[in-house]
Amino acid sequence: PGCPRVAAVCVYPDMVATARAAVEGTGIQVASVATAFPSGRAGLPVKLADTAAAVAAGADEIDMVIDRGAFLSGRYLQVFEEITAVKEACRRSDGRPDAHLKVIFETGELQTYDNVRRASWLAMLAGADFIKTSTGKVAVNATPPVTLLMLEAVRDFHAATGTQVGVKPAGGIRTTKDAMKYLVMVNETLGDGWLSADWFRFGASSLLNDLLMQRQKLTTGRYSGPDYVTVD
């Protein structure tokens, strides 16, 4: 019961209202994967409708995935304009804060480190509030080298513009010890200002279970097993 809460729960757009009701009053945010997640294979009107539906249902955050086909074909302006359009769809007309936009690159498909850095700058210039490595649905997801590149891009973008952007490595981070290495990387690259859930997140679907077992070990001196903590 004393374990800190997650920053957000992430659901598909049709489940936003259900999640919103479930976490009401807890301070936990509701994020929604939109824009034809995880493939990104849909026309822009469909992606915008997907986003608008999630925002209208109460999503605090939208996770969009870029069109990797357009990016890898060199159609950078198309990707930029799509991100700006989704960012606009995150706006609310009722006075409530706009939904934050997390832009997913699917770095395992971007082929080169240069492409990862290029995608990072493109997304930040287009208005991303967070840049995120992966959907967690492909063979290669977050890795330390790719995350370091994104952290350095965020550092350089902040130095050039004064705008702070968050970073989220997702997929493939399964142990608490691995997560600590990422936190050291954030501290050494960006500093204490990014060491909060407002500016740095993990995709914790697998990580959370190991973290709970590690906390139980610290409390009891013994590791729990899958009978006590769900390992899925």
Short mmCIF file of C-alpha atoms in Angstrom, two decimals:
data_model
loop_
_atom_site.label_atom_id
_atom_site.label_comp_id
_atom_site.label_asym_id
_atom_site.label_seq_id
_atom_site.Cartn_x
_atom_site.Cartn_y
_atom_site.Cartn_z
CA PRO A 1 0.00 0.00 0.00
CA GLY A 2 2.90 2.39 0.56
CA CYS A 3 4.22 1.99 -2.96
CA PRO A 4 4.09 5.25 -4.95
CA ARG A 5 1.40 5.28 -7.60
CA VAL A 6 2.10 5.11 -11.30
CA ALA A 7 1.98 8.41 -13.18
CA ALA A 8 -0.63 7.23 -15.67
CA VAL A 9 -2.56 4.26 -16.95
CA CYS A 10 -2.63 3.88 -20.71
CA VAL A 11 -5.66 2.53 -22.57
CA TYR A 12 -7.22 2.50 -26.02
CA PRO A 13 -9.58 5.43 -26.80
CA ASP A 14 -12.77 3.42 -26.27
CA MET A 15 -11.69 2.62 -22.69
CA VAL A 16 -10.82 6.18 -21.63
CA ALA A 17 -14.15 6.88 -19.92
CA THR A 18 -13.93 3.61 -17.96
CA ALA A 19 -10.35 4.33 -16.87
CA ARG A 20 -11.26 7.92 -16.02
CA ALA A 21 -13.98 6.73 -13.64
CA ALA A 22 -11.68 4.10 -12.09
CA VAL A 23 -8.87 6.52 -11.18
CA GLU A 24 -11.03 9.50 -10.22
CA GLY A 25 -9.56 11.28 -7.21
CA THR A 26 -6.28 9.35 -7.18
CA GLY A 27 -4.13 11.84 -9.08
CA ILE A 28 -3.30 9.17 -11.66
CA GLN A 29 -3.48 10.43 -15.23
CA VAL A 30 -5.32 8.67 -18.04
CA ALA A 31 -3.29 8.30 -21.22
CA SER A 32 -4.67 6.97 -24.47
CA VAL A 33 -2.89 5.48 -27.46
CA ALA A 34 -4.36 7.06 -30.58
CA THR A 35 -3.56 7.56 -34.28
CA ALA A 36 -4.06 3.89 -35.24
CA PHE A 37 -1.66 2.60 -32.57
CA PRO A 38 0.66 0.70 -32.90
CA SER A 39 1.02 0.63 -36.70
CA GLY A 40 0.10 4.25 -37.48
CA ARG A 41 -1.42 2.93 -40.71
CA ALA A 42 -4.48 5.12 -41.16
CA GLY A 43 -5.40 8.32 -42.92
CA LEU A 44 -4.99 11.61 -41.08
CA PRO A 45 -8.77 12.18 -40.67
CA VAL A 46 -9.04 8.81 -38.91
CA LYS A 47 -6.08 9.62 -36.67
CA LEU A 48 -7.53 13.00 -35.73
CA ALA A 49 -10.94 11.48 -35.00
CA ASP A 50 -9.24 8.84 -32.84
CA THR A 51 -7.44 11.57 -30.89
CA ALA A 52 -10.48 13.83 -30.56
CA ALA A 53 -12.59 10.95 -29.22
CA ALA A 54 -10.02 10.14 -26.54
CA VAL A 55 -9.68 13.78 -25.50
CA ALA A 56 -13.47 14.22 -25.36
CA ALA A 57 -13.74 11.14 -23.15
CA GLY A 58 -11.32 12.68 -20.65
CA ALA A 59 -7.82 11.58 -21.62
CA ASP A 60 -5.09 13.64 -19.95
CA GLU A 61 -2.43 12.44 -22.38
CA ILE A 62 -2.36 11.22 -25.97
CA ASP A 63 0.29 8.80 -27.22
CA MET A 64 0.60 9.05 -31.00
CA VAL A 65 2.91 7.04 -33.23
CA ILE A 66 4.64 8.62 -36.19
CA ASP A 67 4.25 7.37 -39.74
CA ARG A 68 7.53 5.48 -40.07
CA GLY A 69 6.97 4.87 -43.76
CA ALA A 70 6.80 8.60 -44.42
CA PHE A 71 9.78 9.29 -42.18
CA LEU A 72 12.01 6.63 -43.71
CA SER A 73 11.04 7.84 -47.20
CA GLY A 74 12.31 11.31 -46.31
CA ARG A 75 8.84 12.89 -46.17
CA TYR A 76 9.71 14.79 -43.00
CA LEU A 77 7.28 17.63 -43.61
CA GLN A 78 4.41 15.16 -43.79
CA VAL A 79 5.41 13.72 -40.40
CA PHE A 80 5.83 17.22 -38.94
CA GLU A 81 2.43 18.36 -40.16
CA GLU A 82 0.77 15.22 -38.84
CA ILE A 83 2.22 15.80 -35.37
CA THR A 84 1.10 19.45 -35.37
CA ALA A 85 -2.40 18.39 -36.44
CA VAL A 86 -2.64 15.81 -33.65
CA LYS A 87 -1.32 18.41 -31.20
CA GLU A 88 -4.17 20.70 -32.25
CA ALA A 89 -6.65 17.86 -31.72
CA CYS A 90 -5.40 17.62 -28.12
CA ARG A 91 -6.88 21.04 -27.35
CA ARG A 92 -10.08 21.34 -25.33
CA SER A 93 -12.76 23.94 -25.84
CA ASP A 94 -14.27 23.75 -22.33
CA GLY A 95 -11.47 25.50 -20.46
CA ARG A 96 -9.83 22.35 -19.07
CA PRO A 97 -6.09 21.89 -19.67
CA ASP A 98 -5.21 20.48 -23.07
CA ALA A 99 -4.14 16.85 -23.23
CA HIS A 100 -0.36 16.42 -23.34
CA LEU A 101 1.05 14.84 -26.48
CA LYS A 102 3.59 12.00 -26.34
CA VAL A 103 5.12 11.20 -29.74
CA ILE A 104 6.28 7.59 -30.26
CA PHE A 105 9.06 6.98 -32.79
CA GLU A 106 9.23 3.16 -32.78
CA THR A 107 13.01 3.50 -32.67
CA GLY A 108 13.52 -0.18 -33.48
CA GLU A 109 12.30 0.60 -36.99
CA LEU A 110 14.23 3.84 -37.57
CA GLN A 111 17.40 1.95 -38.53
CA THR A 112 20.06 4.55 -37.55
CA TYR A 113 20.98 6.76 -34.62
CA ASP A 114 20.92 9.76 -36.96
CA ASN A 115 17.29 9.00 -37.69
CA VAL A 116 16.48 8.82 -33.97
CA ARG A 117 18.00 12.24 -33.38
CA ARG A 118 16.29 13.66 -36.47
CA ALA A 119 12.92 12.30 -35.32
CA SER A 120 13.49 13.76 -31.84
CA TRP A 121 14.07 17.26 -33.15
CA LEU A 122 11.23 17.02 -35.64
CA ALA A 123 8.75 16.00 -32.93
CA MET A 124 9.89 18.67 -30.48
CA LEU A 125 9.70 21.39 -33.13
CA ALA A 126 6.17 20.19 -33.94
CA GLY A 127 5.09 20.65 -30.31
CA ALA A 128 5.55 17.29 -28.60
CA ASP A 129 5.32 17.44 -24.80
CA PHE A 130 7.08 14.06 -24.53
CA ILE A 131 9.13 11.96 -26.91
CA LYS A 132 8.84 8.19 -26.48
CA THR A 133 10.97 5.39 -27.85
CA SER A 134 8.55 2.63 -28.69
CA THR A 135 5.13 1.07 -28.68
CA GLY A 136 6.43 -2.10 -27.05
CA LYS A 137 4.90 -4.08 -29.90
CA VAL A 138 8.01 -4.78 -32.01
CA ALA A 139 11.12 -6.89 -31.51
CA VAL A 140 13.48 -4.02 -30.57
CA ASN A 141 12.17 -1.37 -28.22
CA ALA A 142 13.93 0.96 -25.75
CA THR A 143 17.71 0.58 -25.47
CA PRO A 144 20.21 2.67 -23.47
CA PRO A 145 22.01 4.08 -26.57
CA VAL A 146 18.75 5.21 -28.21
CA THR A 147 17.47 6.69 -24.96
CA LEU A 148 20.75 8.56 -24.46
CA LEU A 149 20.42 10.06 -27.95
CA MET A 150 16.91 11.26 -27.15
CA LEU A 151 18.01 12.70 -23.80
CA GLU A 152 20.82 14.60 -25.52
CA ALA A 153 18.38 15.93 -28.13
CA VAL A 154 16.07 17.14 -25.34
CA ARG A 155 19.03 18.76 -23.57
CA ASP A 156 20.12 20.56 -26.74
CA PHE A 157 16.54 21.59 -27.59
CA HIS A 158 16.10 23.07 -24.12
CA ALA A 159 19.37 24.97 -24.44
CA ALA A 160 18.32 26.36 -27.82
CA THR A 161 14.67 27.20 -27.08
CA GLY A 162 14.15 27.18 -23.31
CA THR A 163 11.37 24.59 -23.76
CA GLN A 164 11.44 21.52 -21.54
CA VAL A 165 10.32 18.26 -23.13
CA GLY A 166 9.83 14.91 -21.41
CA VAL A 167 11.29 11.53 -22.37
CA LYS A 168 9.79 8.05 -22.04
CA PRO A 169 11.68 4.84 -22.82
CA ALA A 170 9.12 2.06 -23.26
CA GLY A 171 9.36 -1.63 -23.99
CA GLY A 172 12.15 -3.97 -22.93
CA ILE A 173 12.86 -2.46 -19.49
CA ARG A 174 11.88 -5.31 -17.21
CA THR A 175 13.99 -5.07 -14.05
CA THR A 176 14.47 -2.49 -11.34
CA LYS A 177 18.23 -2.64 -11.77
CA ASP A 178 17.90 -1.76 -15.47
CA ALA A 179 15.57 1.12 -14.59
CA MET A 180 18.14 2.52 -12.17
CA LYS A 181 20.71 2.65 -14.98
CA TYR A 182 18.30 4.75 -17.01
CA LEU A 183 17.72 7.09 -14.06
CA VAL A 184 21.48 7.59 -13.73
CA MET A 185 21.61 8.41 -17.44
CA VAL A 186 18.83 11.00 -17.06
CA ASN A 187 20.55 12.61 -14.07
CA GLU A 188 23.93 12.80 -15.81
CA THR A 189 22.52 14.10 -19.11
CA LEU A 190 19.65 16.37 -18.06
CA GLY A 191 19.96 16.81 -14.30
CA ASP A 192 17.53 16.78 -11.39
CA GLY A 193 15.01 18.88 -13.29
CA TRP A 194 13.94 15.83 -15.30
CA LEU A 195 13.84 13.31 -12.44
CA SER A 196 10.10 13.42 -11.91
CA ALA A 197 7.05 11.83 -13.49
CA ASP A 198 6.28 15.16 -15.15
CA TRP A 199 9.39 14.87 -17.33
CA PHE A 200 10.58 11.27 -17.31
CA ARG A 201 8.54 8.08 -17.49
CA PHE A 202 9.07 4.38 -17.96
CA GLY A 203 6.80 2.06 -19.87
CA ALA A 204 6.21 -0.02 -16.75
CA SER A 205 3.96 -2.88 -17.86
CA SER A 206 6.66 -5.46 -17.07
CA LEU A 207 8.89 -3.36 -14.84
CA LEU A 208 6.24 -2.70 -12.21
CA ASN A 209 6.01 -6.34 -11.12
CA ASP A 210 9.76 -6.60 -10.56
CA LEU A 211 9.74 -3.30 -8.67
CA LEU A 212 7.04 -4.61 -6.33
CA MET A 213 9.04 -7.78 -5.68
CA GLN A 214 12.19 -5.73 -4.97
CA ARG A 215 10.27 -3.57 -2.46
CA GLN A 216 8.97 -6.69 -0.75
CA LYS A 217 12.54 -8.02 -0.56
CA LEU A 218 13.64 -4.81 1.19
CA THR A 219 10.75 -5.10 3.63
CA THR A 220 10.86 -8.82 4.42
CA GLY A 221 14.32 -9.98 3.39
CA ARG A 222 12.80 -12.48 0.97
CA TYR A 223 11.80 -12.37 -2.69
CA SER A 224 8.18 -13.02 -3.52
CA GLY A 225 7.09 -15.16 -6.43
CA PRO A 226 4.31 -15.13 -8.99
CA ASP A 227 1.86 -16.42 -6.36
CA TYR A 228 2.15 -13.06 -4.58
CA VAL A 229 2.95 -10.57 -7.34
CA THR A 230 1.50 -10.98 -10.80
CA VAL A 231 4.28 -11.71 -13.28
CA ASP A 232 2.79 -11.48 -16.76
#
